[in-house]
Coordinates of C-alpha atoms in Angstrom, one line a residue:
X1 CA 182.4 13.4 72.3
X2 CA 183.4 11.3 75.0
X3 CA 183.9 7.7 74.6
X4 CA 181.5 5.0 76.9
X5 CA 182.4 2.2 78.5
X6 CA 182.0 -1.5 77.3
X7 CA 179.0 -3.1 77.6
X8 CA 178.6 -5.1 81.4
X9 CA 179.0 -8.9 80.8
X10 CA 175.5 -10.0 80.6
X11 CA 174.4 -7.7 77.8
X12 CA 177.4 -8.2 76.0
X13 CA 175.9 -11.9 75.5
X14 CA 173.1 -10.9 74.2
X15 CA 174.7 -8.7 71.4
X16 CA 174.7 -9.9 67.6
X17 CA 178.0 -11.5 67.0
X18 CA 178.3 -9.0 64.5
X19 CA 179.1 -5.9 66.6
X20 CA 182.4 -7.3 67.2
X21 CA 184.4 -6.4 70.0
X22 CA 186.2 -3.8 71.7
X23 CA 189.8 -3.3 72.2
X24 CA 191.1 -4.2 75.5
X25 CA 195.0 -4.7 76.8
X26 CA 197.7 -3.7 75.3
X27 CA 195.5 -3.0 72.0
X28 CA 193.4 -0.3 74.1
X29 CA 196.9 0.6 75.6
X30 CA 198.3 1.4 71.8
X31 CA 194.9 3.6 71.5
X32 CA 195.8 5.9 74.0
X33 CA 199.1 6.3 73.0
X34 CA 198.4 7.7 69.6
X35 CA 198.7 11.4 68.7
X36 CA 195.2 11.1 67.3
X37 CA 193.6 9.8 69.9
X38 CA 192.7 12.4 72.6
X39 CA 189.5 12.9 75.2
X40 CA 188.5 9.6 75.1
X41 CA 187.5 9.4 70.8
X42 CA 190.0 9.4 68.1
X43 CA 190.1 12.7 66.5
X44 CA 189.5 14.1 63.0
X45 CA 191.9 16.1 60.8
X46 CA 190.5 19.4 59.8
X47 CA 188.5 19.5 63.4
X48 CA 185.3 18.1 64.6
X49 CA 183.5 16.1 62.6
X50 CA 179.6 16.0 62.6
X51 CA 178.9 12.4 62.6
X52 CA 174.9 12.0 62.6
X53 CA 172.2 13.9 60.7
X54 CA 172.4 17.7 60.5
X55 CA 169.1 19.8 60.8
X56 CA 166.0 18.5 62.2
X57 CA 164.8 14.9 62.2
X58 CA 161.2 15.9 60.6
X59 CA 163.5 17.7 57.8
X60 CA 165.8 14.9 57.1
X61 CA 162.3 12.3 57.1
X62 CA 160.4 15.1 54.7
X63 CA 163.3 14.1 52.5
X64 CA 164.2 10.6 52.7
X65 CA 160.2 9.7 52.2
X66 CA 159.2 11.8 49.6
X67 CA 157.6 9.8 47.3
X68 CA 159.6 10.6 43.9
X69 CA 163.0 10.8 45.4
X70 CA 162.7 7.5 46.6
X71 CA 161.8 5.6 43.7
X72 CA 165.2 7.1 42.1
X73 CA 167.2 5.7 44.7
X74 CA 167.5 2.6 42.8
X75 CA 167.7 1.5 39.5
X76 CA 164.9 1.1 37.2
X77 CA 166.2 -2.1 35.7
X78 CA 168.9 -5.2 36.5
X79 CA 172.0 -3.5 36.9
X80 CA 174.6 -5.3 34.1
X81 CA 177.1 -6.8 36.9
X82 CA 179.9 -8.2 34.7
X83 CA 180.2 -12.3 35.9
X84 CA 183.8 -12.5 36.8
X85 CA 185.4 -15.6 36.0
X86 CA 188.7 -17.4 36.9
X87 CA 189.3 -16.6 33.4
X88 CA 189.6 -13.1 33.6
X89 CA 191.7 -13.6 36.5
X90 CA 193.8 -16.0 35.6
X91 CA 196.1 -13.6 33.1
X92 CA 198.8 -12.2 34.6
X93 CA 197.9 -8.2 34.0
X94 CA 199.7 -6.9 30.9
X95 CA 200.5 -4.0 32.6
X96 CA 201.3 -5.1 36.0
X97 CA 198.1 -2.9 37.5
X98 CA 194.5 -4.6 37.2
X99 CA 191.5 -3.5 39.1
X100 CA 188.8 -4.9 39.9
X101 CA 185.5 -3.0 41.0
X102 CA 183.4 -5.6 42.8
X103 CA 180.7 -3.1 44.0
X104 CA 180.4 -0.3 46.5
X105 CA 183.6 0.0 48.0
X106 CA 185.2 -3.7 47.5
X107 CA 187.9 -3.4 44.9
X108 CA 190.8 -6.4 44.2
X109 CA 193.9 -5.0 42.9
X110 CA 196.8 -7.8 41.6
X111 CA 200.0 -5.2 41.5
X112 CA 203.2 -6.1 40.5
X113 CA 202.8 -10.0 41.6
X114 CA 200.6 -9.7 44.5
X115 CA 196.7 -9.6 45.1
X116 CA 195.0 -6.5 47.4
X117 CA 191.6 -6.7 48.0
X118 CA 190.0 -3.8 49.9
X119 CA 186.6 -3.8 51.8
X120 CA 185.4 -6.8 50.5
X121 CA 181.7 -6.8 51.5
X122 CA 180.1 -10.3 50.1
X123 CA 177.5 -10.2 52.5
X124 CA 173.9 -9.6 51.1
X125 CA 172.9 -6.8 54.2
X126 CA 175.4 -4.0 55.4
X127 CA 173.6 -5.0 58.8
X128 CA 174.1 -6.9 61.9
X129 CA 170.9 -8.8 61.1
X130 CA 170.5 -10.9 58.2
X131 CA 166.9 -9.8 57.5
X132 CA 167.3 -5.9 57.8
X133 CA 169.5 -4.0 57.3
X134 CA 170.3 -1.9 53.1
X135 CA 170.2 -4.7 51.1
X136 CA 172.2 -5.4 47.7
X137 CA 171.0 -3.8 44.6
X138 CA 173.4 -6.4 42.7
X139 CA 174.5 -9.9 43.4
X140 CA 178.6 -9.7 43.9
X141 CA 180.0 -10.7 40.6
X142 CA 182.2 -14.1 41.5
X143 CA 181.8 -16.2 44.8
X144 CA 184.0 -15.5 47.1
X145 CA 185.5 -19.2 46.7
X146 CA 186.3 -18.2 43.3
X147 CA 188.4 -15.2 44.0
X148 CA 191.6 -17.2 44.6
X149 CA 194.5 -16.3 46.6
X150 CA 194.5 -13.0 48.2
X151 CA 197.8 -12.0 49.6
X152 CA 196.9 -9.4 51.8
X153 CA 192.7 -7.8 52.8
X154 CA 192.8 -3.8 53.7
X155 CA 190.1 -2.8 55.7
X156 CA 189.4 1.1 56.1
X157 CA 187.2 1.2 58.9
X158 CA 184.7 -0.9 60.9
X159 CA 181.3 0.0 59.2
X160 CA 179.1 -2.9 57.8
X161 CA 179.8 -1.3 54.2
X162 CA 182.9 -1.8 54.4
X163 CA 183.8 -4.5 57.5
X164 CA 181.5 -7.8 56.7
X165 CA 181.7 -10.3 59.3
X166 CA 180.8 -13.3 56.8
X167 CA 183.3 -12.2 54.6
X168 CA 186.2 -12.1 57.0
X169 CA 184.5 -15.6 58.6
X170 CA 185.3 -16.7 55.2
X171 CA 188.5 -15.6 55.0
X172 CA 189.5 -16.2 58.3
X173 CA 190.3 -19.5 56.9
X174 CA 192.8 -18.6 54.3
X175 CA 196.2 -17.7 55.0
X176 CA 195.7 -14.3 54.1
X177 CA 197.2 -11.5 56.0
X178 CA 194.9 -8.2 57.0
X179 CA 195.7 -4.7 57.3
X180 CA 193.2 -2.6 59.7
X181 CA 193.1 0.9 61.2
X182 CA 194.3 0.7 65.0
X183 CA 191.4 -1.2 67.2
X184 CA 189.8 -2.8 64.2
X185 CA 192.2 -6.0 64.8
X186 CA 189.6 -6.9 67.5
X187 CA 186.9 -7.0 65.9
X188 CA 188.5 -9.5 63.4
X189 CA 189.9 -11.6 66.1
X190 CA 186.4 -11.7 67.5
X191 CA 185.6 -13.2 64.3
X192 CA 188.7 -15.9 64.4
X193 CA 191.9 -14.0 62.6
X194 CA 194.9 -15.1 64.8
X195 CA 196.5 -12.4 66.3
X196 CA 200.0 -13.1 63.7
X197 CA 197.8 -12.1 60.7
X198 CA 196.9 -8.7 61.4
X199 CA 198.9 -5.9 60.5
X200 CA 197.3 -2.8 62.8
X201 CA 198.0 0.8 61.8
X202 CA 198.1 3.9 62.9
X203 CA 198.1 6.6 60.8
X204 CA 201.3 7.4 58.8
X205 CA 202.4 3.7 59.6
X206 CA 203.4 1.4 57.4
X207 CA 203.9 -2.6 57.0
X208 CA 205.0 -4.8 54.1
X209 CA 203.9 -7.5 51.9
X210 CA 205.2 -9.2 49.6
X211 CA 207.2 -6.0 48.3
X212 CA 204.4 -4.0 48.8
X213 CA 204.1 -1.1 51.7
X214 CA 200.7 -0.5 52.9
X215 CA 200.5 2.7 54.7
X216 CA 197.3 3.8 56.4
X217 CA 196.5 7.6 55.9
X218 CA 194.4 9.9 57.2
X219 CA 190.3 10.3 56.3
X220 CA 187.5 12.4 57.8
X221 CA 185.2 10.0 59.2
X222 CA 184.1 8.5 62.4
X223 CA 183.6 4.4 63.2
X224 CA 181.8 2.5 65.3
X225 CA 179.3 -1.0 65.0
X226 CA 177.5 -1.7 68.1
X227 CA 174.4 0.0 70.3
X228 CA 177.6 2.2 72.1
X229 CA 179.9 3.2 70.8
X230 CA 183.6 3.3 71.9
X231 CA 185.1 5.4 69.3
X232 CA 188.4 3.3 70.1
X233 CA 188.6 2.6 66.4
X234 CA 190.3 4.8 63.7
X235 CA 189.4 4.9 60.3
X236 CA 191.8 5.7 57.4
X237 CA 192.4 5.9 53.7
X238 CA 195.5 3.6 52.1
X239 CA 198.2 3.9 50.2
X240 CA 199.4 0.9 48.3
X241 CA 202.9 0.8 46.7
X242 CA 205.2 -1.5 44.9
X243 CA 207.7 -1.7 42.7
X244 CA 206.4 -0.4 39.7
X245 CA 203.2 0.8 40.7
X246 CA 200.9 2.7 43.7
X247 CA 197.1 3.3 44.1
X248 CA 194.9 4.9 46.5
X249 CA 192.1 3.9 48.2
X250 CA 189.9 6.9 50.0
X251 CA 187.7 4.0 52.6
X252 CA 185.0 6.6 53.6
X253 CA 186.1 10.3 53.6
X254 CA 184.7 13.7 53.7
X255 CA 187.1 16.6 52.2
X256 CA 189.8 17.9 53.6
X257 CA 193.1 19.6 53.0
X258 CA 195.0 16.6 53.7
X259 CA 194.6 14.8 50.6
X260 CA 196.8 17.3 49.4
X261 CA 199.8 15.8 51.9
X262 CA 199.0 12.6 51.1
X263 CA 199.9 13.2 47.7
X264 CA 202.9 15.1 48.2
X265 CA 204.5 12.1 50.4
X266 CA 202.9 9.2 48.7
X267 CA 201.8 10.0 44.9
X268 CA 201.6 10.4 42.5
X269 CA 199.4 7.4 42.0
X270 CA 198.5 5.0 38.9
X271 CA 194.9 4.9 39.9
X272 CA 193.0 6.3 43.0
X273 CA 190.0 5.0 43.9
X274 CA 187.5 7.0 45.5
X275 CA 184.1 7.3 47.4
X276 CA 181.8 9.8 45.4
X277 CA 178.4 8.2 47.0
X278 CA 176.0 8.5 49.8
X279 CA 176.9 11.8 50.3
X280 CA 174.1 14.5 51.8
X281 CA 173.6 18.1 53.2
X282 CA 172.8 16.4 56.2
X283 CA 176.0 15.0 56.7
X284 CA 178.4 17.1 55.1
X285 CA 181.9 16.1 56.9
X286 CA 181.9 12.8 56.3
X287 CA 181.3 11.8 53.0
X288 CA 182.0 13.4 50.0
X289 CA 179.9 14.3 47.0
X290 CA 181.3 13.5 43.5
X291 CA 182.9 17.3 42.8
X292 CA 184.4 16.8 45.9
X293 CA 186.1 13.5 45.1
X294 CA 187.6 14.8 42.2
X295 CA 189.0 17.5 44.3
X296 CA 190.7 14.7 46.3
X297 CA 192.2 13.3 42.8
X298 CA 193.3 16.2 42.0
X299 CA 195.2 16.9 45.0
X300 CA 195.8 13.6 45.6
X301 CA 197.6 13.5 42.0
X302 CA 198.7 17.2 41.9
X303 CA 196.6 18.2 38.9
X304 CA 194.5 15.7 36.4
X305 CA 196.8 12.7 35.9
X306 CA 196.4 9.4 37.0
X307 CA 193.0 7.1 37.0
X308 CA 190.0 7.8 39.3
X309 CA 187.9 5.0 40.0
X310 CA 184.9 6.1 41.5
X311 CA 183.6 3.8 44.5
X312 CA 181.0 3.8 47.2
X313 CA 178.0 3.9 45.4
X314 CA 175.5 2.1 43.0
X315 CA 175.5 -1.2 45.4
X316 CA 173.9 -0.3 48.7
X317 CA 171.3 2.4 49.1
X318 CA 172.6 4.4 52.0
X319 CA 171.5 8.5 51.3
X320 CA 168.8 10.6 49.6
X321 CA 170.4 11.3 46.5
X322 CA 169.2 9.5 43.2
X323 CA 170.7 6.2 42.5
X324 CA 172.3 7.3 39.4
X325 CA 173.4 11.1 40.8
X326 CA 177.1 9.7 41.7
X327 CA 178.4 8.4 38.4
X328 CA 176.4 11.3 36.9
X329 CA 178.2 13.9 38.7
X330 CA 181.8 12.1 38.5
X331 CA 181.3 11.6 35.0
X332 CA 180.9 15.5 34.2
X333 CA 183.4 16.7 37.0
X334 CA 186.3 14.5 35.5
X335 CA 185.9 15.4 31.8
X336 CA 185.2 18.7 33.2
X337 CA 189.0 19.0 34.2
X338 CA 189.9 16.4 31.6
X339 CA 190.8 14.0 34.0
X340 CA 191.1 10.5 33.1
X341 CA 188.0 8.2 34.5
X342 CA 187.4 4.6 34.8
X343 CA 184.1 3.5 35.2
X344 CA 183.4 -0.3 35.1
X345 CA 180.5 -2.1 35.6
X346 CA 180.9 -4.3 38.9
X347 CA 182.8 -7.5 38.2
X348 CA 184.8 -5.6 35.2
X349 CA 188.4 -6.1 35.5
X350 CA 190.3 -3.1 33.8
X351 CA 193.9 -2.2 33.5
X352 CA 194.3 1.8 34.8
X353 CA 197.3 2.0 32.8
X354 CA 195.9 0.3 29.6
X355 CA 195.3 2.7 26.3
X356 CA 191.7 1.8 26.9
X357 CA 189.3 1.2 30.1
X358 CA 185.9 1.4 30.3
X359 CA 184.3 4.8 30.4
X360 CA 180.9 4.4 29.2
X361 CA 177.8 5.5 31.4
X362 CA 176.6 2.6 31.6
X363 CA 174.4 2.7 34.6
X364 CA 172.2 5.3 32.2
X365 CA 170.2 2.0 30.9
X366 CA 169.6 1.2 34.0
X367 CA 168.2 4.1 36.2
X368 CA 165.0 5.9 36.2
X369 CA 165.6 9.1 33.4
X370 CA 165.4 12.4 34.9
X371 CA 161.9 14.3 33.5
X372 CA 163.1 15.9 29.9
X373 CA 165.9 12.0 29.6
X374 CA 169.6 12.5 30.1
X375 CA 171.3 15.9 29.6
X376 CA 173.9 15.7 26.7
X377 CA 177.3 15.1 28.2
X378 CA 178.6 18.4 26.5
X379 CA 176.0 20.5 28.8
X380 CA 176.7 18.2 32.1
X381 CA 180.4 19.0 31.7
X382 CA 179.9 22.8 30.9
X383 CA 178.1 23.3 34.5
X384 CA 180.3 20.9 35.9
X385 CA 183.7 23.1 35.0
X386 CA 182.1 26.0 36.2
X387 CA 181.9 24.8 39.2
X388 CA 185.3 23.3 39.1
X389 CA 187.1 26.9 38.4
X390 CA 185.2 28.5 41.1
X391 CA 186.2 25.5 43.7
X392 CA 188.7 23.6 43.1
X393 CA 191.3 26.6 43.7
X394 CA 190.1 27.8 46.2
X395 CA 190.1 24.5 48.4
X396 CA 186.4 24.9 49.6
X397 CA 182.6 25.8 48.2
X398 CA 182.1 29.6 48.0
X399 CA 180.8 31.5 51.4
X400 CA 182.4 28.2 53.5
X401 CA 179.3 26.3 51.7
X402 CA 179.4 22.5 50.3
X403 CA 179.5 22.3 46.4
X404 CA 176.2 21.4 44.9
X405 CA 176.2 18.2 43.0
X406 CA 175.7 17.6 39.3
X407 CA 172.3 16.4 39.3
X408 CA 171.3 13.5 37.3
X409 CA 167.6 14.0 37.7

């Protein structure tokens, strides 16, 4: 896919604020220059990417309007989001390690002394418009005045999951410093971040903070905000590392062998978090389903060690599958392989490293019960593991196809 020019002045005003902007000078210059970038897009590991809706369009709209699917893609009842306060907070972590899930992707991390927050999303549409757009399923768990110093914001790419121009608005006037995939930085400076607080990455580059080295890793994804779309952005994944600890954190990925270098430089990790939501047949490459993020882990971590933390889901609806499908299927495929799980409700601060986290299904009081109620765990985990020995060694879904997932209902 080629990449299209900037909008002409006079349509450019009439944009929403919220598309950003695109790079230009020496920024655009840096683009050009990278190893990934190449005929005008930046370019995917593992090969081409398909970036919009597989299949037909009268397919994909039998399936996103059927009548019961869609009344499972959100829960039932008031999802129990966990009210952060300053006084969970305030403690210094006993371990050194605390995460906290705020919702879909948005996760602050205080390691060893300093405080990482990743994709924070406050905003109440992943939209440019404020009155359309996926809306929230759940309030976010503490104001984002109440969050209190962050040392350093990690954005993986420029999608409005996961890049919220009121959020960085908000923090734009903090002295917090932001790391960002190579291009994103404009976007943000659109938004008013001086030009001294970013920290722009290529992948396999690294910057420091505070003792910690960020390094922005590959991912299999694609970027882009606006009605055309430059594709002068990259997206990445991020590894965190300090002192004592390092974590993971996939942004928005589809599966790929890399995960498995990633690891080998960077791991093993304390706690990975990854995106096991919004995943469909009818976008295969760019998003992975929850089998497949445990794959990741497991490469990632070089067998079934470490903490997964699985994000990217339960917040926003953004796919077909059933609201509950994602923690369903993570649930099994970790205890399938025996490896360790976190799974706290949003706003739940938890320790990875602690004896104890929270590992409850809790979204299960929540969501609309699949005909015949919940499968016992012991049955979800049996399928799940045979799906695991047939897979995960072999690096990819029998006859080159993508693994089914654990269905919830």
């Amino acid at each position: 896919m080629a990449g299209s020019r900037s909008l002409s002045p006079g349509l450019r005003a009439l944009q929403p604020e919220a598309f950003g902007a695109d790079p230009s000078g020496e920024r655009l210059a840096r683009i050009r220059r990278s190893p990934h970038f190449k005929d005008g897009v930046f370019q995917n590991p593992g090969g081409p990417a398909r970036t919009r809706p597989s299949g037909s369009a009268l397919d994909f709209a039998r399936v996103y309007f059927d009548k019961d699917s869609r009344s499972r893609r959100a829960p039932a009842g008031t999802i129990p989001v966990h009210a952060t306060t300053l006084a969970d907070l305030a403690r210094p972590p006993a371990t050194g390690l605390r995460l906290t899930w705020l919702g879909h992707s948005s996760v602050l991390a205080e390691m060893d002394g300093q405080r990482v927050l990743f994709d924070p999303v406050w905003g109440e549409r992943c939209s440019p418009f404020p009155f359309a757009g996926p809306k929230r399923l759940h309030p976010v768990p503490l104001p984002l005045a109440s969050l209190g110093p962050v040392d350093v914001v990690v954005i993986s790419h420029d999608h409005y999951d996961h890049l919220d121009m009121p959020t960085i608005k908000a923090l734009a006037g903090t002295d917090t410093l932001f790391a960002v995939p190579l291009g994103v930085g404009a976007h943000l400076e659109h938004w008013g971040v001086s030009a001294d607080r970013l920290r722009e990455l290529d992948w396999h580059e690294a910057t420091e903070v505070g003792g910690l080295t960020l390094t922005a890793t590959p991912a299999r994804h694609f970027c882009g905000r606006g009605l055309r779309n430059t594709q002068h952005t990259l997206w990445a994944s991020w590894v965190v590392a300090g002192a004592e600890h390092r974590i993971y954190h996939s942004g928005d990925t589809g599966y790929f062998e890399g995960f498995k270098d990633i690891g080998a430089e960077h791991g093993p990790f304390d706690a990975t978090m990854i995106q096991i939501g919004a995943y469909s047949d009818f976008w295969p490459d760019i998003h992975m389903t929850p089998e497949e993020g445990l794959r990741a882990h497991l490469d990632l971590q070089g067998g079934p060690a470490g903490r997964l933390l699985p994000i990217h889901w339960a917040t926003f609806n953004l796919a077909t599958h059933a609201w509950a499908d994602p923690g369903e299927g993570t649930l099994a495929a970790a205890h399938a392989v025996g490896a360790p799980l976190a799974l706290p409700r949003p706003g739940e601060p938890f320790e990875p490293t602690a004896e104890t986290v929270p590992s409850e299904p809790w979204w299960r009081g929540v969501a609309l019960a699949p005909a015949g109620g919940w499968r016992p765990l012991v049955e979800a985990i049996t399928e799940a593991k045979a799906d695991t020995e047939r897979d995960i060694p072999k690096g990819a879904a029998e006859d080159g196809e993508t693994p089914d997932a654990v269905p919830a209902g």
